[in-house]
XYZ file of C-alpha atoms in Angstrom:
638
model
C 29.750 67.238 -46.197
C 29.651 64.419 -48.825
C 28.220 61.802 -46.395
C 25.938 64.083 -45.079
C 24.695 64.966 -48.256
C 24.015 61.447 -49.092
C 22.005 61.043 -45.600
C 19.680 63.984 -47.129
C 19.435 62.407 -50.325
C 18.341 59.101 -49.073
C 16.040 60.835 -46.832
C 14.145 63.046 -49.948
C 14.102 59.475 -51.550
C 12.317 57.583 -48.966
C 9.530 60.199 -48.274
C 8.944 60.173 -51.764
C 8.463 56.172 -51.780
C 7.341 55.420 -48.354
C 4.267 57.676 -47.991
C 2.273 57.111 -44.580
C 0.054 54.414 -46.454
C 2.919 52.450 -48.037
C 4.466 52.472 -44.863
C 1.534 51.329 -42.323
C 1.023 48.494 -45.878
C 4.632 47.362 -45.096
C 4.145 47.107 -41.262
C 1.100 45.177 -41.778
C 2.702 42.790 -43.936
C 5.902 42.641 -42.412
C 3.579 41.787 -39.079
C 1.643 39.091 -40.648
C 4.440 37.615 -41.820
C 5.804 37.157 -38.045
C 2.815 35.966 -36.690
C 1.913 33.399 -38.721
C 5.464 32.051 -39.640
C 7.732 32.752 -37.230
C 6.132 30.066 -35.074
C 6.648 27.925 -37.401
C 10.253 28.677 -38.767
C 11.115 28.648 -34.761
C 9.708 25.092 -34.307
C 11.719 23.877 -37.397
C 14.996 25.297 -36.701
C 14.667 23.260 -33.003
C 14.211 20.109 -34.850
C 16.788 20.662 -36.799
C 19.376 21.916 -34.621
C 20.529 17.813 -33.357
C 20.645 16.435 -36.840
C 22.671 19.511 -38.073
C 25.082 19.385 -35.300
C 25.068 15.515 -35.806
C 25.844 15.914 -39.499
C 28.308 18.982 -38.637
C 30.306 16.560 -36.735
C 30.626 13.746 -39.063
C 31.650 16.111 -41.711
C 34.275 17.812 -39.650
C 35.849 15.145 -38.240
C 36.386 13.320 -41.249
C 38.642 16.197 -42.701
C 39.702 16.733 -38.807
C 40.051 20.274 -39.262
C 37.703 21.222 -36.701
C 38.622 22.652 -32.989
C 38.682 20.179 -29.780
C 36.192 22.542 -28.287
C 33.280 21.898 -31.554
C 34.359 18.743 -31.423
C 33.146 17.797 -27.240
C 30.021 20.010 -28.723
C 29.214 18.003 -31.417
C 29.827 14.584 -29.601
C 27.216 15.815 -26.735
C 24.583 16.594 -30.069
C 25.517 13.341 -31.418
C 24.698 11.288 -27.880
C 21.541 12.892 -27.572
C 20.425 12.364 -31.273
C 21.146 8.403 -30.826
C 18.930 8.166 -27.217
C 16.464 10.620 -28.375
C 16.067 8.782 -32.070
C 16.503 5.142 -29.998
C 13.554 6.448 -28.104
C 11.253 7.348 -30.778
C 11.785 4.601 -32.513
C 10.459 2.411 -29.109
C 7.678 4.239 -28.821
C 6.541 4.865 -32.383
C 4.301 1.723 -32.357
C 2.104 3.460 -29.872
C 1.922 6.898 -31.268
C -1.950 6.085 -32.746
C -2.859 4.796 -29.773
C -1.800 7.914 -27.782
C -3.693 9.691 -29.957
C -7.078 7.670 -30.095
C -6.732 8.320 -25.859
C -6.087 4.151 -25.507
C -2.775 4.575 -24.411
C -0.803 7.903 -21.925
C 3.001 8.305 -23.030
C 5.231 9.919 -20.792
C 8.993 10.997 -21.061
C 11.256 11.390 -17.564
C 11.273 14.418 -17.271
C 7.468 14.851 -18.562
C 7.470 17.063 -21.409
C 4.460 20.267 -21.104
C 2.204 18.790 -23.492
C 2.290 15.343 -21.701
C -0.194 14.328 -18.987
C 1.203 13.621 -15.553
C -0.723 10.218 -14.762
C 1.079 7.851 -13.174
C 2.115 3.997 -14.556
C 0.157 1.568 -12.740
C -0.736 -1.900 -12.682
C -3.326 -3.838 -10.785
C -6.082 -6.660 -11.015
C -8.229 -6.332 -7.752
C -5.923 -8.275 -5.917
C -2.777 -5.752 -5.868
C -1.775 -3.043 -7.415
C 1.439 -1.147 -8.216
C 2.658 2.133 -9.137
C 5.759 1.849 -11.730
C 8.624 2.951 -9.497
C 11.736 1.205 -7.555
C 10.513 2.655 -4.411
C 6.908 2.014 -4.710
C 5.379 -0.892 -2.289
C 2.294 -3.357 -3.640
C -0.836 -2.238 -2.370
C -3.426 -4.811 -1.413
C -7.170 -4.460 -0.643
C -8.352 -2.083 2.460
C -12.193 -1.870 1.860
C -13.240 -0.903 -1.824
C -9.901 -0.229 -3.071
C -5.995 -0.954 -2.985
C -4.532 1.120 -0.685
C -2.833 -0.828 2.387
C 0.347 -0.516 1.770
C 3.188 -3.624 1.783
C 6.365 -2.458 2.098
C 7.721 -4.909 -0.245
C 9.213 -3.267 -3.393
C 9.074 -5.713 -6.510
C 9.923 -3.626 -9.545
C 13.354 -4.178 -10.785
C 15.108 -1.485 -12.175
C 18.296 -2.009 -14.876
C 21.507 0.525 -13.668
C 23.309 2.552 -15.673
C 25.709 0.465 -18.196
C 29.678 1.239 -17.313
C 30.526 4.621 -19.398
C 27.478 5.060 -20.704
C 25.905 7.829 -18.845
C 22.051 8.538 -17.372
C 19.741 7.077 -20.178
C 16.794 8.937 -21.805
C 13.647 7.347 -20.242
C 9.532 7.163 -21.219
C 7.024 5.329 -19.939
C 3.434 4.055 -21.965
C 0.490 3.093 -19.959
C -1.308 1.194 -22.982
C -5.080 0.925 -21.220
C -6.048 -1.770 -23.825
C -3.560 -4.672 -22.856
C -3.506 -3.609 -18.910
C 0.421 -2.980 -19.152
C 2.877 -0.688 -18.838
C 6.133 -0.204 -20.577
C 8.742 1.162 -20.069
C 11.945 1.887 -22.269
C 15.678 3.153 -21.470
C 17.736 4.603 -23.886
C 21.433 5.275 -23.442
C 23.845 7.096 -25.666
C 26.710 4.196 -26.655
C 23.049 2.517 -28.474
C 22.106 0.205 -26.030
C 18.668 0.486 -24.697
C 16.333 -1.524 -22.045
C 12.758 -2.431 -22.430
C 10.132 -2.867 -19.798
C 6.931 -4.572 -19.756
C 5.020 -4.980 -16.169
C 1.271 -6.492 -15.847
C -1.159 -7.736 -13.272
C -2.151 -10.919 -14.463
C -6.112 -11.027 -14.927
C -6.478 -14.875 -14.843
C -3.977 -15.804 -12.186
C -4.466 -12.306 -10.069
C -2.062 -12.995 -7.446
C 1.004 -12.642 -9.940
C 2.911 -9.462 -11.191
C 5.107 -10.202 -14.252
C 8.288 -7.995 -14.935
C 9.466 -8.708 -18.340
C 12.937 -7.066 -19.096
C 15.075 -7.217 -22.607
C 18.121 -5.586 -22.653
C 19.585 -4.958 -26.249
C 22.996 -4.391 -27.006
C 22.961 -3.016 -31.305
C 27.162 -2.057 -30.947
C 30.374 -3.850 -31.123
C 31.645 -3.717 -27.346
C 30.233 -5.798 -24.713
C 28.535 -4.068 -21.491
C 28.160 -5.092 -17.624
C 24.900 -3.635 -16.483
C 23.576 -4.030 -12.938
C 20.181 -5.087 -11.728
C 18.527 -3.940 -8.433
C 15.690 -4.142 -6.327
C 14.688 -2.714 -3.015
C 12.664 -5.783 -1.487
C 11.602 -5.026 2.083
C 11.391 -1.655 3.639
C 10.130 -0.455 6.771
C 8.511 -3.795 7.204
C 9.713 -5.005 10.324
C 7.753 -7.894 11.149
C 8.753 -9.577 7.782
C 10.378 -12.909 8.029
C 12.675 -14.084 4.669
C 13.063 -17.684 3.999
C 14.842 -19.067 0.667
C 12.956 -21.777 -1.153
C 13.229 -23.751 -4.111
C 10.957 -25.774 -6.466
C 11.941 -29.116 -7.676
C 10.930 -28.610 -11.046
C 12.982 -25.133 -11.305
C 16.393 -26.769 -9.823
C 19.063 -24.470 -9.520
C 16.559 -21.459 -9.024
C 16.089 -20.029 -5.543
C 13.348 -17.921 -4.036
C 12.700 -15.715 -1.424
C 9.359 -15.515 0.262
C 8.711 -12.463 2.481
C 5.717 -12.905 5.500
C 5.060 -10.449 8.371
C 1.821 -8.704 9.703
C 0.320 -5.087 8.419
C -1.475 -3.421 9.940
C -5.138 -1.208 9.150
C -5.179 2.114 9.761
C -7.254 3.332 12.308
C -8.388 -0.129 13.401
C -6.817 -3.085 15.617
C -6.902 -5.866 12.928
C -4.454 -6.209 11.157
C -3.239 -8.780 8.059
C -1.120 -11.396 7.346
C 1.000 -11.092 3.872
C 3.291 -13.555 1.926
C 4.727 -12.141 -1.052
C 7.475 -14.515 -2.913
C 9.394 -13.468 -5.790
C 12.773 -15.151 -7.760
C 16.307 -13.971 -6.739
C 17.931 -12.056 -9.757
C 21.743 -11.762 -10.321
C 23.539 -8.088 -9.076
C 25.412 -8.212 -12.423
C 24.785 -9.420 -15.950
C 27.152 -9.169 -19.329
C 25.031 -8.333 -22.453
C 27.576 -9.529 -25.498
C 27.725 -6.660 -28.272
C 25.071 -7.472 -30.914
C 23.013 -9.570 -28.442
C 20.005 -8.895 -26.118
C 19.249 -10.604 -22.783
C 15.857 -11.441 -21.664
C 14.828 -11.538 -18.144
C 11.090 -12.183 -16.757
C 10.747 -12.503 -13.055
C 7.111 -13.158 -11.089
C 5.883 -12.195 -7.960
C 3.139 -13.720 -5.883
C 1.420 -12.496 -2.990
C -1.181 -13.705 -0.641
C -2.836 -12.125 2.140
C -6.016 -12.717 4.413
C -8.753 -11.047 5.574
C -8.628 -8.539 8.663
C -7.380 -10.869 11.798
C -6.993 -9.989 15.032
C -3.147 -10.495 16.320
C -4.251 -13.527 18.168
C -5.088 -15.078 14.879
C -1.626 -14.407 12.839
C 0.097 -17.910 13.620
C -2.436 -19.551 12.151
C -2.867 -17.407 8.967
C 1.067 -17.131 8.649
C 1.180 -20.710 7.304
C -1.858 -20.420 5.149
C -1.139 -17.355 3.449
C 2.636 -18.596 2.931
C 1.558 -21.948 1.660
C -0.749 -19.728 -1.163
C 1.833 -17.717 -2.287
C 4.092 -20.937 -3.092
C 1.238 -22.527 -5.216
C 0.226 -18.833 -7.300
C 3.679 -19.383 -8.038
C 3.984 -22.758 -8.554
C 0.419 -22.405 -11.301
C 2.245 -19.452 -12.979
C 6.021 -20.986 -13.442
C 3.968 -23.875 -14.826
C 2.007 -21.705 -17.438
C 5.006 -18.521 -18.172
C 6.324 -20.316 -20.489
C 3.400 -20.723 -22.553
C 2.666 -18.367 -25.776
C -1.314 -17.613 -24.530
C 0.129 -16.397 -20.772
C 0.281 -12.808 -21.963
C -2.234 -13.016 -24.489
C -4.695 -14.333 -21.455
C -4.217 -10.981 -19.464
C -4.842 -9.386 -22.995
C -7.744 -10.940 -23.754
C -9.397 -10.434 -20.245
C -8.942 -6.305 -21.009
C -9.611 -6.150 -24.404
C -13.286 -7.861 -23.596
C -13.532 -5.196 -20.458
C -13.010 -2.736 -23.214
C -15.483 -3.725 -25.649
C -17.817 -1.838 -23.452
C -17.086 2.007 -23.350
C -17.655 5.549 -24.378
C -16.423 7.660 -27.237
C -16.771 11.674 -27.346
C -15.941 14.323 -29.736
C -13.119 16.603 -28.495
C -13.956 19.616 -26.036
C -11.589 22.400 -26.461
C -13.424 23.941 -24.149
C -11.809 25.171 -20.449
C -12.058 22.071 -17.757
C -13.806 20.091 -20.823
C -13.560 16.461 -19.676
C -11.904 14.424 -22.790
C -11.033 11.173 -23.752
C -7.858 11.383 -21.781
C -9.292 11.973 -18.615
C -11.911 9.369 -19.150
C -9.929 6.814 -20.398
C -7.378 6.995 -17.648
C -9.895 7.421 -14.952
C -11.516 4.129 -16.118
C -7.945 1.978 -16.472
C -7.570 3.124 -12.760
C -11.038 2.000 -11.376
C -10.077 -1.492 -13.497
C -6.887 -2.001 -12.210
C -8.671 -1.823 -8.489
C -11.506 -4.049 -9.456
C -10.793 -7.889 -9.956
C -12.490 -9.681 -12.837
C -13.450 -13.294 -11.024
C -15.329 -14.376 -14.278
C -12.221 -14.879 -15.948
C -10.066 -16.142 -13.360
C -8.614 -19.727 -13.298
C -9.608 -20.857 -9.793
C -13.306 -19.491 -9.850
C -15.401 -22.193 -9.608
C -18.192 -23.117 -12.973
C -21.066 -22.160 -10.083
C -19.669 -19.034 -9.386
C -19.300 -17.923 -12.754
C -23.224 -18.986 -13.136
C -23.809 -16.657 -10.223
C -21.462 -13.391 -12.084
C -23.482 -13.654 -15.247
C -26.610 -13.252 -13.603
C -25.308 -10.276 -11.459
C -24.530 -9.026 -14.989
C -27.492 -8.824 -16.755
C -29.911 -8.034 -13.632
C -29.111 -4.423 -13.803
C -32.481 -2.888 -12.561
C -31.776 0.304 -11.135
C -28.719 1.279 -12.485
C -27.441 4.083 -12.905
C -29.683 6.276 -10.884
C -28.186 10.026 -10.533
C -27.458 12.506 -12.999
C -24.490 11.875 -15.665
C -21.284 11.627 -14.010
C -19.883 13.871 -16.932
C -21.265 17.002 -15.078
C -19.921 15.871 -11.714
C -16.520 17.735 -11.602
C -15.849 15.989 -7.948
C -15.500 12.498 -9.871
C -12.949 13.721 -12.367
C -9.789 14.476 -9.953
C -6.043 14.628 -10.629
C -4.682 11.289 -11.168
C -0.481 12.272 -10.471
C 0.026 10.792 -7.327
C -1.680 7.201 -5.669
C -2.983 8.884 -3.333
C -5.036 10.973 -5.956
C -5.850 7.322 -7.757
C -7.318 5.974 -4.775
C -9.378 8.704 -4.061
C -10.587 9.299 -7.303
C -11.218 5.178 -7.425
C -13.102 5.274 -4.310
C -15.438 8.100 -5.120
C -16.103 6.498 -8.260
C -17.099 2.906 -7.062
C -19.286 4.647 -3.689
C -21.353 6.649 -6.590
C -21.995 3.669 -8.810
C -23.013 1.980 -5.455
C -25.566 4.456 -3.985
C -26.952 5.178 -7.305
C -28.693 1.454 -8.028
C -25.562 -0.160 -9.386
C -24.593 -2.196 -6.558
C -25.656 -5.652 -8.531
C -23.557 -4.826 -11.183
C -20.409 -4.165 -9.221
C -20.970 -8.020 -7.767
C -20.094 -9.142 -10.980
C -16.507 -7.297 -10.746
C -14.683 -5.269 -13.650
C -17.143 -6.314 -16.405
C -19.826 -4.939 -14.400
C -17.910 -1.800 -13.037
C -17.257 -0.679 -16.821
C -21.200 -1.778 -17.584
C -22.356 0.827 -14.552
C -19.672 3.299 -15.950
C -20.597 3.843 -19.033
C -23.986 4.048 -18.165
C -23.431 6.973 -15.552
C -21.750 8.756 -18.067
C -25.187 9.393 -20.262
C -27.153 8.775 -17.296
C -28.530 5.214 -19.113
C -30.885 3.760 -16.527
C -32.264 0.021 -16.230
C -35.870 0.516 -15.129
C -39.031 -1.960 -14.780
C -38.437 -3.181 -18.243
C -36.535 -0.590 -20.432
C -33.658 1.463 -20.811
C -34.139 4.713 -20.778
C -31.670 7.513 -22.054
C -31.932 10.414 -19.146
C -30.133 12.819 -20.142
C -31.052 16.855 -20.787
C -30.892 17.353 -24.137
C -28.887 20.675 -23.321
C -25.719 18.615 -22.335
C -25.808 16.617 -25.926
C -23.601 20.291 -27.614
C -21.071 16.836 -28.299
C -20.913 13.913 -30.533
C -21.359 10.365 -28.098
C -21.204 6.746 -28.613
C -22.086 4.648 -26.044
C -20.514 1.409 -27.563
C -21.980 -2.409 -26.468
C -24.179 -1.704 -23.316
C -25.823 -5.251 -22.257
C -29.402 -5.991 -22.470
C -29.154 -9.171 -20.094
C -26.543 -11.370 -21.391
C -26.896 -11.542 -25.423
C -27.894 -8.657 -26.383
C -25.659 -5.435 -27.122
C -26.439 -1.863 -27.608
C -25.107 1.204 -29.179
C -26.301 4.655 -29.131
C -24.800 7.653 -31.103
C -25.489 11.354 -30.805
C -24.512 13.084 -33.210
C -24.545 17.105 -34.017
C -25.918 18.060 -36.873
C -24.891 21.197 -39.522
C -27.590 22.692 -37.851
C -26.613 22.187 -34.821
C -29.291 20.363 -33.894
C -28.412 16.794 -31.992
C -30.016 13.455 -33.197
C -29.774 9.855 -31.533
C -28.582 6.803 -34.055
C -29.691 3.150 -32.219
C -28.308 -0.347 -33.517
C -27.717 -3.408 -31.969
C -24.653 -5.532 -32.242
C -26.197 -8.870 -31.334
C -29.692 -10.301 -29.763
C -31.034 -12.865 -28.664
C -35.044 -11.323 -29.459
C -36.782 -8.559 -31.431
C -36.107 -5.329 -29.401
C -37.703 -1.605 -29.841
C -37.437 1.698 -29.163
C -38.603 4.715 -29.502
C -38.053 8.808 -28.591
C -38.873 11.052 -25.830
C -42.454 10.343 -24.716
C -43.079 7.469 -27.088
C -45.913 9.218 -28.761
C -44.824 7.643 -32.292
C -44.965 3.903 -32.710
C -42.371 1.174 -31.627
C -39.084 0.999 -34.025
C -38.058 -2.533 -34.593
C -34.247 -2.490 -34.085
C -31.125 -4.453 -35.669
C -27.668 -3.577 -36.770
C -28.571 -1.168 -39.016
C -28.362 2.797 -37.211
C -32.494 3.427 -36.743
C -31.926 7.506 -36.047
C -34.247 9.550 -33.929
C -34.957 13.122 -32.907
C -34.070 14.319 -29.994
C -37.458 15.931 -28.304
C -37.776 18.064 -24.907
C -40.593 17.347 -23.166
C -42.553 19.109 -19.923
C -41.734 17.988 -17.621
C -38.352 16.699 -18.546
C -38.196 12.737 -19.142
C -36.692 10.369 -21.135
C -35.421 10.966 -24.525
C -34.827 7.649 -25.504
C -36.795 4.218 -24.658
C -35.496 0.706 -25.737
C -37.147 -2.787 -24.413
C -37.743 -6.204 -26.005
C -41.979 -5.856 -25.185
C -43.320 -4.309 -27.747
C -46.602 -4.570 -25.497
C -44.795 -2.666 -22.666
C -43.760 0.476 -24.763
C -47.269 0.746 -26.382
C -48.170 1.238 -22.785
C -45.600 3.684 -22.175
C -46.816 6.304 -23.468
C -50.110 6.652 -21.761
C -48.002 6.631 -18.061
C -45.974 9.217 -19.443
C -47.898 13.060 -18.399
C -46.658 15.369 -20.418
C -47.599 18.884 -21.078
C -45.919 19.583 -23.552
C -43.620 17.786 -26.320
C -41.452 19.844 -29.496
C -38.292 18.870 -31.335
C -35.459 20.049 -29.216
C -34.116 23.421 -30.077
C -30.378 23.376 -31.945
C -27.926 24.917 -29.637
C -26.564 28.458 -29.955
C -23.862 28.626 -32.312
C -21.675 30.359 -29.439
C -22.068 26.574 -27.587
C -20.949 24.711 -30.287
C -17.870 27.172 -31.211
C -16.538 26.650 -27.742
C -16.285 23.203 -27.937
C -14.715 22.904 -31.358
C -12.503 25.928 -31.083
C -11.920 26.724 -27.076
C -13.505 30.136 -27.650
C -16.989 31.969 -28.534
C -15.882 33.637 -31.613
C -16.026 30.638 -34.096
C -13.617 28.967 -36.165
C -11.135 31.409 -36.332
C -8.060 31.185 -34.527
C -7.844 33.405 -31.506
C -4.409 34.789 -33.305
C -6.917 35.784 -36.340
C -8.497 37.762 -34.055
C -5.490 39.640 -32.055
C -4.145 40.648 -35.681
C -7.846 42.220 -36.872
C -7.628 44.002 -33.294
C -4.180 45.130 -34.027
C -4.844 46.709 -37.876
C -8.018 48.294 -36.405
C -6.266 50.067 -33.911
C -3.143 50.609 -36.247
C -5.904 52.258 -39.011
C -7.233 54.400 -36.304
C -3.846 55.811 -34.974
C -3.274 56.511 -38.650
C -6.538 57.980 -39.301
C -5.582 60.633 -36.091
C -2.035 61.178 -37.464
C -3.714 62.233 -40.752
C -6.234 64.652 -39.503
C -4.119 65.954 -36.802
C -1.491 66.944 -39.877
C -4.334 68.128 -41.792
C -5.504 70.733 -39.006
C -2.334 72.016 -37.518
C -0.872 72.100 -41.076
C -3.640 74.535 -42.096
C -3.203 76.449 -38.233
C 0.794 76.842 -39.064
C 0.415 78.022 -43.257
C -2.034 80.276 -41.910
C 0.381 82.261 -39.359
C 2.818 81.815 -41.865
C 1.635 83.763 -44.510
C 0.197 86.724 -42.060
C 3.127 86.860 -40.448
C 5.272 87.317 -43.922
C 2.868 90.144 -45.211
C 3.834 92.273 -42.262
C-alpha cells in the first residue's frame, strides 16, 4: 500500500506541474532539440568512434588488462584509422580543387555523396579508362572508341600480410591526369599518376611511387594484363642502344571497324616491368613506364603488310623521342602547360540547387571528356611551323559559331558519364552539335577550338558578319555567369559576367583581358551609343526586346554598330523584368519557399498541427465536462 501510495502521490504532483500547456511547451522543445541536433551529435559520434577505439587500444594494452576479444577489436579500428588517415592525408592537396569543380575525387567503393565519373586519360590520339582490364581506345570517326585489346595500366598487388588497401582515385581536369593512391594498413601506401601526353600524343606515362614509412621491409608484386582477345597480335622483344640492359615488347596485329570491311593496323610498345620488387623499410621506389602506339588509317586487308612495318617502325621512334625527353624536369610540366592554356578559356556558374540543375560538376567533367578525345596539334612537337600558321587562322575565323540555342537547356547533351560507353556518347553528341551549328572551323583547329565553340554554346555567343552577339533569353539569366577569355581573332580576349542583382534583376559586366584595337559594345538593340571597352568591367542592363534579339553586341567598328541599330526592327524595347522571387529561391535553396531550410518548415507544420490537436483536446474537455457536471448534479438531487 506504501508504494502505491507513492505512485498516487507522484501522480497529484505532476498534474499539478505539467498542465496541458507546460506539457505540449516541453514536447516542443524536447522536439526541436532532436531535430536540429541530433543530426549533428550523430555525425560526430561516427567520427569519433576510430580515434576512440584507436586511443582505447593504446591505453589498454599498455596496462594489458584488457580481453583478447577488445583487443582483435581494437587492432581492426586501429588498421582502418592508419589507411583511412594515410588516405586523407594523399588527397588533402586536392580537397579545394574538388570543391572549385576542377578536380572529381572518388573512393573504391564510391562513397553517396561522390560522383560516379570514371578516371580517364586521352589526347586525341588514344584514350584510356583507369582500370587493369581496360584496353586503349584509338580513333573510329569523331571519337575514341575502337577498341585495342592491349591493357597498359599497371596495377601494384597487395604487399605480403598486409591485407586489401583502402583505394581513391582524383581526376584533376586542370593538369589532364589522374591519380591514383593505395593505402594499406602496416603504413605503406602506393601512388599513381597516369597522363596522355599533349606534346608527344602517341605516349601514355604511368608514374608509380611506392612508399614504405615502417621498419620491416615488403615484397610487393607488379602486374599487367597486356594482350587480350587480340588474336592477330604478334610480340617481338626489342631493345634500344642507348637504354642497354632494358627490353621491350612491341605488340602489332589488325582491328577491325565495326560494321565495315576495313580494318587497322596497330603497334603499341611498352617497357617490360619486373613480377616482384623489395621496397626497404623507410624507403620508396619509383617506377615510370611509357607506352607508345601507332596506328593507320582504315585499310583494306590487302593493305596490312605494308602498313605493319610502318606503323611498327612509328611506335619505336614515339618511343625513342619520349625516353630521350622523360627524363627531363619540363616533360610533365609540357602536358601541364598544354591544359592549363585549354583551360584559360571556360565558364563559371553560380550553384543550382535546383532538381536536374546542371552544375559545375557536370560541366566541368563533360568538357575534360570532349578534351581528352580531341587532339591539340598546335602544341604538338612534330606539327610542322605551316601547319600551326594554318590552326591559328582556323582559330580566330569563327563566323558562324555557335548557331543553336544554349546547350545549357539541352538536357540530351548532359548524359551520365559512369561507364565509356556513356563518355563516348556523350563526346560524340557534343562535337556533331558544335559541328551542325556553324562551328565546324573552329573544331579544325582541335582542343583550343573545341573549348572556344563550347563555351560559346553554353550562352549561345554567336560570331556573326562582324560582332558578337550575346543570344540568349534573358529568362534563362535566374544565375550568376562568367564567360572567361572568349577570342576576338587571335589577340584579343573577352569576358562577360551576369550577375543577379538584390533585386533580382540580372545585369551584364564586359572587360577585356587583352587587344590588339579599340573594341565596343553595347546592349540589346543598340539604341544607346557605342561603349569603348578595356579591362575595367563596363556593366549594362539587360533589355527584352520584340521581337527577341540580341542582348549584348561587341565589335572593333565603331562604324558598324552605329549602323546596327537602324537594321535592328524592333517594336518594342524595356529593361528586362527581375525574376519572381519563387525562381531565384529554387536555385539558391532547391525549393520555392525561400531561404529557409525545408526542416524549418516540417517543424512549423508539425507545432501547427500539434496547437490544433491541443486546441480540440481543450474544447472537447470544456463541452463534455459541462455535459457530465450537468447529469451529475440532477442526478444527485433525486
Amino acid at each position: 500500500m506504501d508504494c502505491l501510495e507513492m505512485v498516487r502521490k507522484w501522480k497529484r504532483n505532476m498534474d499539478n506541474y505539467f498542465t496541458y500547456r507546460r506539457t505540449f511547451l516541453l514536447i516542443t522543445i524536447v522536439f526541436g532539440l532532436i531535430l536540429y541536433i541530433g543530426p549533428s551529435l550523430l555525425r560526430w559520434l561516427s567520427q569519433s568512434n576510430i580515434s576512440v577505439e584507436a586511443h582505447l587500444y593504446f591505453y589498454d594494452t599498455s596496462k594489458n588488462h584488457i580481453k583478447t576479444e577488445k583487443m582483435e577489436l581494437s587492432i581492426q579500428y586501429l588498421q582502418i584509422y592508419i589507411a583511412e588517415r594515410c588516405l586523407s592525408d594523399r588527397l588533402r592537396a586536392f580537397y579545394s580543387g574538388a570543391e572549385d569543380f576542377n578536380a572529381n575525387m572518388q573512393h573504391i567503393p564510391l562513397r553517396s555523396y561522390e560522383k560516379p565519373y570514371i578516371p580517364y586519360v586521352g589526347n586525341g590520339v588514344f584514350g584510356i579508362h583507369i582500370h587493369s582490364k581496360s584496353p586503349m581506345y584509338i580513333r573510329n570517326g569523331r571519337i575514341l572508341s575502337l577498341p585495342v585489346y592491349y591493357h597498359p595500366v599497371i596495377n601494384v598487388g597487395s604487399a605480403l600480410g598486409s591485407g586489401k588497401p583502402h583505394e581513391a582515385t582524383v581526376v584533376h581536369y586542370l593538369s589532364g591526369i589522374v591519380h591514383r593512391y593505395q593505402c594499406y594498413s602496416s603504413g605503406l601506401y602506393v601512388s599513381y599518376q597516369y597522363y596522355a601526353h599533349r606534346t608527344l600524343p602517341a605516349v601514355l606515362v604511368q608514374d608509380i611511387t611506392i612508399t614504405n614509412p615502417t621498419n620491416e621491409h615488403f615484397n610487393v608484386e607488379i602486374s599487367q594484363m597486356t594482350v587480350s582477345d587480340w588474336p592477330t597480335a604478334v610480340a617481338q622483344v626489342f631493345s634500344f642502344e642507348h637504354d642497354a640492359g632494358e627490353n621491350y615488347h612491341i605488340y602489332t596485329g589488325l582491328v577491325n571497324i565495326p560494321s565495315t570491311s576495313e580494318l587497322v593496323a596497330v603497334s603499341v610498345m611498352s617497357k617490360n616491368i619486373p613480377h616482384m620488387l623489395e621496397v626497404k623499410a623507410r624507403s620508396s621506389v619509383n617506377l615510370q613506364l611509357l607506352t607508345a602506339i601507332n596506328y593507320s588509317d582504315p585499310i583494306s586487308q590487302a593493305e596490312y603488310a605494308t602498313w605493319k612495318d610502318v606503323v611498327e617502325k612509328q611506335a619505336m621512334d614515339h618511343m625513342r623521342r619520349a625516353l630521350a625527353k622523360v627524363n627531363r624536369r619540363n616533360f610533365k610540366e609540357d602536358h601541364m602547360n598544354v591544359w592549363a592554356q585549354l583551360w584559360s578559356t571556360g565558364i563559371t556558374i553560380s550553384y543550382s540547387k535546383a532538381a536536374d540543375a546542371i552544375n559545375g560538376d557536370k560541366i566541368n567533367a563533360t568538357m575534360y571528356y570532349i578534351l581528352s578525345q580531341v587532339s591539340s596539334p598546335y602544341h604538338e612537337e612534330t606539327t610542322t611551323k605551316q601547319k600551326k600558321t594554318e590552326l591559328a587562322n582556323s582559330l580566330s575565323y569563327a563566323e558562324g559559331c555557335f548557331g543553336g540555342y544554349h546547350t545549357l537547356q539541352a538536357a540530351n547533351l548532359w548524359r551520365e558519364l559512369s561507364t565509356i560507353d556513356d563518355v563516348n556518347t556523350a563526346v560524340s553528341l557534343w562535337l556533331l552539335t558544335l559541328e551542325k551549328q556553324g562551328c565546324h572551323n573552329l573544331l579544325k583547329a582541335g582542343a583550343s577550338g573545341v573549348v572556344q565553340a563550347m563555351v560559346l554554346s553554353f550562352g549561345a555567343l554567336r560570331f556573326s558578319n562582324q560582332h558578337l552577339e550575346f543570344n540568349i533569353h534573358p529568362k534563362y539569366l535566374h544565375r550568376d555567369y562568367l564567360f572567361r577569355r572568349l577570342n576576338y581573332g587571335n589577340l584579343t580576349h573577352v569576358n562577360i559576367s551576369v550577375v543577379v542583382q538584390e533585386d533580382n534583376k540580372a545585369v551584364l559586366y564586359v572587360a577585356l583581358d587583352r587587344s590588339d584595337k579599340s573594341y565596343y559594345a553595347c546592349d540589346g538593340g543598340c539604341l544607346d551609343d557605342p561603349v569603348l571597352l578595356g579591362p575595367q568591367k563596363k556593366m549594362f542592363p539587360v533589355k527584352l526586346t520584340d521581337p527577341v534579339t540580341a542582348i549584348l553586341y561587341i565589335t572593333y567598328d565603331k562604324q558598324h554598330m552605329e549602323e546596327l541599330r537602324h537594321t535592328i526592327h524592333l517594336k518594342e524595347i524595356v529593361e528586362a523584368p527581375a525574376h519572381e522571387h519563387h525562381v531565384i529561391a529554387l536555385h539558391k535553396h532547391g525549393h520555392h519557399l525561400g531561404g529557409l531550410p525545408t526542416l524549418f518548415w516540417v517543424s512549423i507544420c508539425f507545432l501547427i498541427v500539434t496547437f490544433h490537436l491541443f486546441l480540440f483536446k481543450l474544447i472537447y474537455n470544456e463541452y463534455c465536462g459541462q455535459q457530465q457536471d450537468k447529469y451529475r448534479t440532477r442526478y444527485g438531487k433525486l
